[in-house]
């Protein structure tokens, strides 16, 4: 249960009232190498140091393995800000990370065409 005012600061007309980089204290570089497809998962350990509300939200999302891109989408934050938050949690021992596993070259033309065909079928 959350008290009034514990949620994100939003205004229907203006959107988020707290600037995204305020969430990461102006930091734009994560301490851990993460890309959008990196998988993160909670370790179950209590994080070290201060956790802001966005850190806690991110940690809740990571109970099962999830990609950095998915966390950013759920938090409605830019990817770079999300990477900083997640790296804070990795540094604090609350998250573990692993790079994405590619069975194919991610820039393989056949793979990209298959993705494009799938997207076209969805539209």
JSON list of C-alpha atoms in Angstrom, two decimals:
[
{"chain": "A", "resi": 1, "resn": "UNK", "atom": "CA", "xyz": [0.00, 0.00, 0.00]},
{"chain": "A", "resi": 2, "resn": "UNK", "atom": "CA", "xyz": [1.34, 3.42, -0.90]},
{"chain": "A", "resi": 3, "resn": "UNK", "atom": "CA", "xyz": [0.46, 6.72, 0.64]},
{"chain": "A", "resi": 4, "resn": "UNK", "atom": "CA", "xyz": [-0.77, 9.61, -1.42]},
{"chain": "A", "resi": 5, "resn": "UNK", "atom": "CA", "xyz": [2.21, 11.28, -3.02]},
{"chain": "A", "resi": 6, "resn": "UNK", "atom": "CA", "xyz": [4.36, 8.12, -3.05]},
{"chain": "A", "resi": 7, "resn": "UNK", "atom": "CA", "xyz": [3.68, 7.50, -6.75]},
{"chain": "A", "resi": 8, "resn": "UNK", "atom": "CA", "xyz": [5.44, 9.19, -9.65]},
{"chain": "A", "resi": 9, "resn": "UNK", "atom": "CA", "xyz": [4.82, 12.89, -9.97]},
{"chain": "A", "resi": 10, "resn": "UNK", "atom": "CA", "xyz": [2.66, 13.20, -13.04]},
{"chain": "A", "resi": 11, "resn": "UNK", "atom": "CA", "xyz": [0.44, 15.85, -14.49]},
{"chain": "A", "resi": 12, "resn": "UNK", "atom": "CA", "xyz": [-2.03, 14.73, -17.17]},
{"chain": "A", "resi": 13, "resn": "UNK", "atom": "CA", "xyz": [-1.25, 17.71, -19.39]},
{"chain": "A", "resi": 14, "resn": "UNK", "atom": "CA", "xyz": [2.48, 18.12, -18.71]},
{"chain": "A", "resi": 15, "resn": "UNK", "atom": "CA", "xyz": [3.57, 14.52, -18.08]},
{"chain": "A", "resi": 16, "resn": "UNK", "atom": "CA", "xyz": [6.32, 13.73, -15.58]},
{"chain": "A", "resi": 17, "resn": "UNK", "atom": "CA", "xyz": [6.98, 16.68, -13.29]},
{"chain": "A", "resi": 18, "resn": "UNK", "atom": "CA", "xyz": [10.41, 15.47, -12.18]},
{"chain": "A", "resi": 19, "resn": "UNK", "atom": "CA", "xyz": [12.98, 15.66, -14.95]},
{"chain": "A", "resi": 20, "resn": "UNK", "atom": "CA", "xyz": [14.40, 12.22, -15.81]},
{"chain": "A", "resi": 21, "resn": "UNK", "atom": "CA", "xyz": [18.01, 13.14, -15.07]},
{"chain": "A", "resi": 22, "resn": "UNK", "atom": "CA", "xyz": [17.00, 14.32, -11.61]},
{"chain": "A", "resi": 23, "resn": "UNK", "atom": "CA", "xyz": [16.21, 10.67, -10.88]},
{"chain": "A", "resi": 24, "resn": "UNK", "atom": "CA", "xyz": [19.85, 9.73, -11.56]},
{"chain": "A", "resi": 25, "resn": "UNK", "atom": "CA", "xyz": [21.26, 12.83, -9.84]},
{"chain": "A", "resi": 26, "resn": "UNK", "atom": "CA", "xyz": [22.40, 14.12, -13.22]},
{"chain": "A", "resi": 27, "resn": "UNK", "atom": "CA", "xyz": [24.54, 11.06, -13.91]},
{"chain": "A", "resi": 28, "resn": "UNK", "atom": "CA", "xyz": [24.52, 9.86, -17.51]},
{"chain": "A", "resi": 29, "resn": "UNK", "atom": "CA", "xyz": [27.03, 7.01, -17.34]},
{"chain": "A", "resi": 30, "resn": "UNK", "atom": "CA", "xyz": [26.25, 3.73, -15.62]},
{"chain": "A", "resi": 31, "resn": "UNK", "atom": "CA", "xyz": [29.05, 2.05, -13.67]},
{"chain": "A", "resi": 32, "resn": "UNK", "atom": "CA", "xyz": [28.13, -1.33, -15.19]},
{"chain": "A", "resi": 33, "resn": "UNK", "atom": "CA", "xyz": [28.13, -2.09, -18.93]},
{"chain": "A", "resi": 34, "resn": "UNK", "atom": "CA", "xyz": [24.49, -2.61, -19.91]},
{"chain": "A", "resi": 35, "resn": "UNK", "atom": "CA", "xyz": [22.80, -2.55, -23.27]},
{"chain": "A", "resi": 36, "resn": "UNK", "atom": "CA", "xyz": [19.08, -2.52, -23.96]},
{"chain": "A", "resi": 37, "resn": "UNK", "atom": "CA", "xyz": [18.90, -6.30, -24.27]},
{"chain": "A", "resi": 38, "resn": "UNK", "atom": "CA", "xyz": [20.95, -7.09, -21.15]},
{"chain": "A", "resi": 39, "resn": "UNK", "atom": "CA", "xyz": [19.00, -9.20, -18.67]},
{"chain": "A", "resi": 40, "resn": "UNK", "atom": "CA", "xyz": [18.74, -8.07, -15.05]},
{"chain": "A", "resi": 41, "resn": "UNK", "atom": "CA", "xyz": [17.32, -9.99, -12.10]},
{"chain": "A", "resi": 42, "resn": "UNK", "atom": "CA", "xyz": [16.95, -9.35, -8.38]},
{"chain": "A", "resi": 43, "resn": "UNK", "atom": "CA", "xyz": [19.36, -11.30, -6.17]},
{"chain": "A", "resi": 44, "resn": "UNK", "atom": "CA", "xyz": [17.16, -11.18, -3.10]},
{"chain": "A", "resi": 45, "resn": "UNK", "atom": "CA", "xyz": [19.87, -9.30, -1.19]},
{"chain": "A", "resi": 46, "resn": "UNK", "atom": "CA", "xyz": [19.03, -6.05, 0.55]},
{"chain": "A", "resi": 47, "resn": "UNK", "atom": "CA", "xyz": [20.53, -3.22, -1.50]},
{"chain": "A", "resi": 48, "resn": "UNK", "atom": "CA", "xyz": [23.28, -1.19, 0.06]},
{"chain": "A", "resi": 49, "resn": "UNK", "atom": "CA", "xyz": [22.82, 2.55, 0.34]},
{"chain": "A", "resi": 50, "resn": "UNK", "atom": "CA", "xyz": [19.89, 4.86, -0.33]},
{"chain": "A", "resi": 51, "resn": "UNK", "atom": "CA", "xyz": [17.15, 3.78, -2.69]},
{"chain": "A", "resi": 52, "resn": "UNK", "atom": "CA", "xyz": [14.90, 6.32, -4.31]},
{"chain": "A", "resi": 53, "resn": "UNK", "atom": "CA", "xyz": [11.38, 5.41, -5.41]},
{"chain": "A", "resi": 54, "resn": "UNK", "atom": "CA", "xyz": [12.52, 4.69, -8.97]},
{"chain": "A", "resi": 55, "resn": "UNK", "atom": "CA", "xyz": [15.19, 2.29, -7.67]},
{"chain": "A", "resi": 56, "resn": "UNK", "atom": "CA", "xyz": [12.51, 0.45, -5.70]},
{"chain": "A", "resi": 57, "resn": "UNK", "atom": "CA", "xyz": [10.20, 0.32, -8.73]},
{"chain": "A", "resi": 58, "resn": "UNK", "atom": "CA", "xyz": [13.02, -1.03, -10.88]},
{"chain": "A", "resi": 59, "resn": "UNK", "atom": "CA", "xyz": [13.88, -3.66, -8.28]},
{"chain": "A", "resi": 60, "resn": "UNK", "atom": "CA", "xyz": [10.24, -4.78, -8.14]},
{"chain": "A", "resi": 61, "resn": "UNK", "atom": "CA", "xyz": [10.23, -5.21, -11.92]},
{"chain": "A", "resi": 62, "resn": "UNK", "atom": "CA", "xyz": [13.33, -7.42, -11.74]},
{"chain": "A", "resi": 63, "resn": "UNK", "atom": "CA", "xyz": [11.90, -10.26, -9.64]},
{"chain": "A", "resi": 64, "resn": "UNK", "atom": "CA", "xyz": [12.16, -12.38, -12.79]},
{"chain": "A", "resi": 65, "resn": "UNK", "atom": "CA", "xyz": [14.75, -11.87, -15.55]},
{"chain": "A", "resi": 66, "resn": "UNK", "atom": "CA", "xyz": [13.86, -8.80, -17.59]},
{"chain": "A", "resi": 67, "resn": "UNK", "atom": "CA", "xyz": [15.64, -6.72, -20.21]},
{"chain": "A", "resi": 68, "resn": "UNK", "atom": "CA", "xyz": [16.90, -3.20, -19.59]},
{"chain": "A", "resi": 69, "resn": "UNK", "atom": "CA", "xyz": [14.58, -1.99, -22.37]},
{"chain": "A", "resi": 70, "resn": "UNK", "atom": "CA", "xyz": [11.53, -3.47, -20.61]},
{"chain": "A", "resi": 71, "resn": "UNK", "atom": "CA", "xyz": [12.47, -1.84, -17.31]},
{"chain": "A", "resi": 72, "resn": "UNK", "atom": "CA", "xyz": [12.90, 1.53, -19.04]},
{"chain": "A", "resi": 73, "resn": "UNK", "atom": "CA", "xyz": [9.50, 1.17, -20.72]},
{"chain": "A", "resi": 74, "resn": "UNK", "atom": "CA", "xyz": [7.73, 0.31, -17.47]},
{"chain": "A", "resi": 75, "resn": "UNK", "atom": "CA", "xyz": [9.42, 3.15, -15.59]},
{"chain": "A", "resi": 76, "resn": "UNK", "atom": "CA", "xyz": [8.75, 5.56, -18.48]},
{"chain": "A", "resi": 77, "resn": "UNK", "atom": "CA", "xyz": [12.33, 6.79, -18.24]},
{"chain": "A", "resi": 78, "resn": "UNK", "atom": "CA", "xyz": [15.01, 7.23, -20.90]},
{"chain": "A", "resi": 79, "resn": "UNK", "atom": "CA", "xyz": [17.22, 4.17, -21.35]},
{"chain": "A", "resi": 80, "resn": "UNK", "atom": "CA", "xyz": [20.35, 6.00, -20.15]},
{"chain": "A", "resi": 81, "resn": "UNK", "atom": "CA", "xyz": [18.65, 6.99, -16.88]},
{"chain": "A", "resi": 82, "resn": "UNK", "atom": "CA", "xyz": [17.36, 3.44, -16.41]},
{"chain": "A", "resi": 83, "resn": "UNK", "atom": "CA", "xyz": [20.86, 2.05, -16.98]},
{"chain": "A", "resi": 84, "resn": "UNK", "atom": "CA", "xyz": [22.21, 4.34, -14.24]},
{"chain": "A", "resi": 85, "resn": "UNK", "atom": "CA", "xyz": [19.48, 3.21, -11.81]},
{"chain": "A", "resi": 86, "resn": "UNK", "atom": "CA", "xyz": [20.06, -0.45, -12.61]},
{"chain": "A", "resi": 87, "resn": "UNK", "atom": "CA", "xyz": [23.83, -0.10, -12.28]},
{"chain": "A", "resi": 88, "resn": "UNK", "atom": "CA", "xyz": [23.28, 1.44, -8.83]},
{"chain": "A", "resi": 89, "resn": "UNK", "atom": "CA", "xyz": [21.33, -1.69, -7.88]},
{"chain": "A", "resi": 90, "resn": "UNK", "atom": "CA", "xyz": [24.02, -3.98, -9.33]},
{"chain": "A", "resi": 91, "resn": "UNK", "atom": "CA", "xyz": [26.70, -2.08, -7.40]},
{"chain": "A", "resi": 92, "resn": "UNK", "atom": "CA", "xyz": [24.60, -2.42, -4.24]},
{"chain": "A", "resi": 93, "resn": "UNK", "atom": "CA", "xyz": [24.30, -6.19, -4.69]},
{"chain": "A", "resi": 94, "resn": "UNK", "atom": "CA", "xyz": [20.53, -6.16, -5.28]},
{"chain": "A", "resi": 95, "resn": "UNK", "atom": "CA", "xyz": [20.67, -7.08, -8.98]},
{"chain": "A", "resi": 96, "resn": "UNK", "atom": "CA", "xyz": [22.65, -9.42, -11.14]},
{"chain": "A", "resi": 97, "resn": "UNK", "atom": "CA", "xyz": [23.08, -8.94, -14.86]},
{"chain": "A", "resi": 98, "resn": "UNK", "atom": "CA", "xyz": [24.07, -10.97, -17.86]},
{"chain": "A", "resi": 99, "resn": "UNK", "atom": "CA", "xyz": [24.63, -9.92, -21.44]},
{"chain": "A", "resi": 100, "resn": "UNK", "atom": "CA", "xyz": [22.10, -10.98, -24.06]},
{"chain": "A", "resi": 101, "resn": "UNK", "atom": "CA", "xyz": [22.72, -14.29, -25.77]},
{"chain": "A", "resi": 102, "resn": "UNK", "atom": "CA", "xyz": [22.77, -14.02, -29.52]},
{"chain": "A", "resi": 103, "resn": "UNK", "atom": "CA", "xyz": [22.52, -17.21, -31.46]},
{"chain": "A", "resi": 104, "resn": "UNK", "atom": "CA", "xyz": [22.78, -15.19, -34.62]},
{"chain": "A", "resi": 105, "resn": "UNK", "atom": "CA", "xyz": [24.65, -12.11, -35.66]},
{"chain": "A", "resi": 106, "resn": "UNK", "atom": "CA", "xyz": [22.23, -9.33, -34.59]},
{"chain": "A", "resi": 107, "resn": "UNK", "atom": "CA", "xyz": [22.92, -7.47, -37.83]},
{"chain": "A", "resi": 108, "resn": "UNK", "atom": "CA", "xyz": [22.41, -10.55, -40.01]},
{"chain": "A", "resi": 109, "resn": "UNK", "atom": "CA", "xyz": [20.31, -9.48, -43.00]},
{"chain": "A", "resi": 110, "resn": "UNK", "atom": "CA", "xyz": [18.09, -12.59, -42.87]},
{"chain": "A", "resi": 111, "resn": "UNK", "atom": "CA", "xyz": [17.34, -12.02, -39.18]},
{"chain": "A", "resi": 112, "resn": "UNK", "atom": "CA", "xyz": [16.52, -8.35, -39.74]},
{"chain": "A", "resi": 113, "resn": "UNK", "atom": "CA", "xyz": [14.24, -9.22, -42.68]},
{"chain": "A", "resi": 114, "resn": "UNK", "atom": "CA", "xyz": [12.42, -11.82, -40.54]},
{"chain": "A", "resi": 115, "resn": "UNK", "atom": "CA", "xyz": [11.86, -9.21, -37.83]},
{"chain": "A", "resi": 116, "resn": "UNK", "atom": "CA", "xyz": [10.59, -6.72, -40.43]},
{"chain": "A", "resi": 117, "resn": "UNK", "atom": "CA", "xyz": [8.21, -9.33, -41.88]},
{"chain": "A", "resi": 118, "resn": "UNK", "atom": "CA", "xyz": [6.87, -10.08, -38.40]},
{"chain": "A", "resi": 119, "resn": "UNK", "atom": "CA", "xyz": [6.30, -6.39, -37.71]},
{"chain": "A", "resi": 120, "resn": "UNK", "atom": "CA", "xyz": [4.49, -5.95, -41.02]},
{"chain": "A", "resi": 121, "resn": "UNK", "atom": "CA", "xyz": [2.15, -8.86, -40.17]},
{"chain": "A", "resi": 122, "resn": "UNK", "atom": "CA", "xyz": [1.29, -7.11, -36.88]},
{"chain": "A", "resi": 123, "resn": "UNK", "atom": "CA", "xyz": [0.21, -3.95, -38.67]}
]
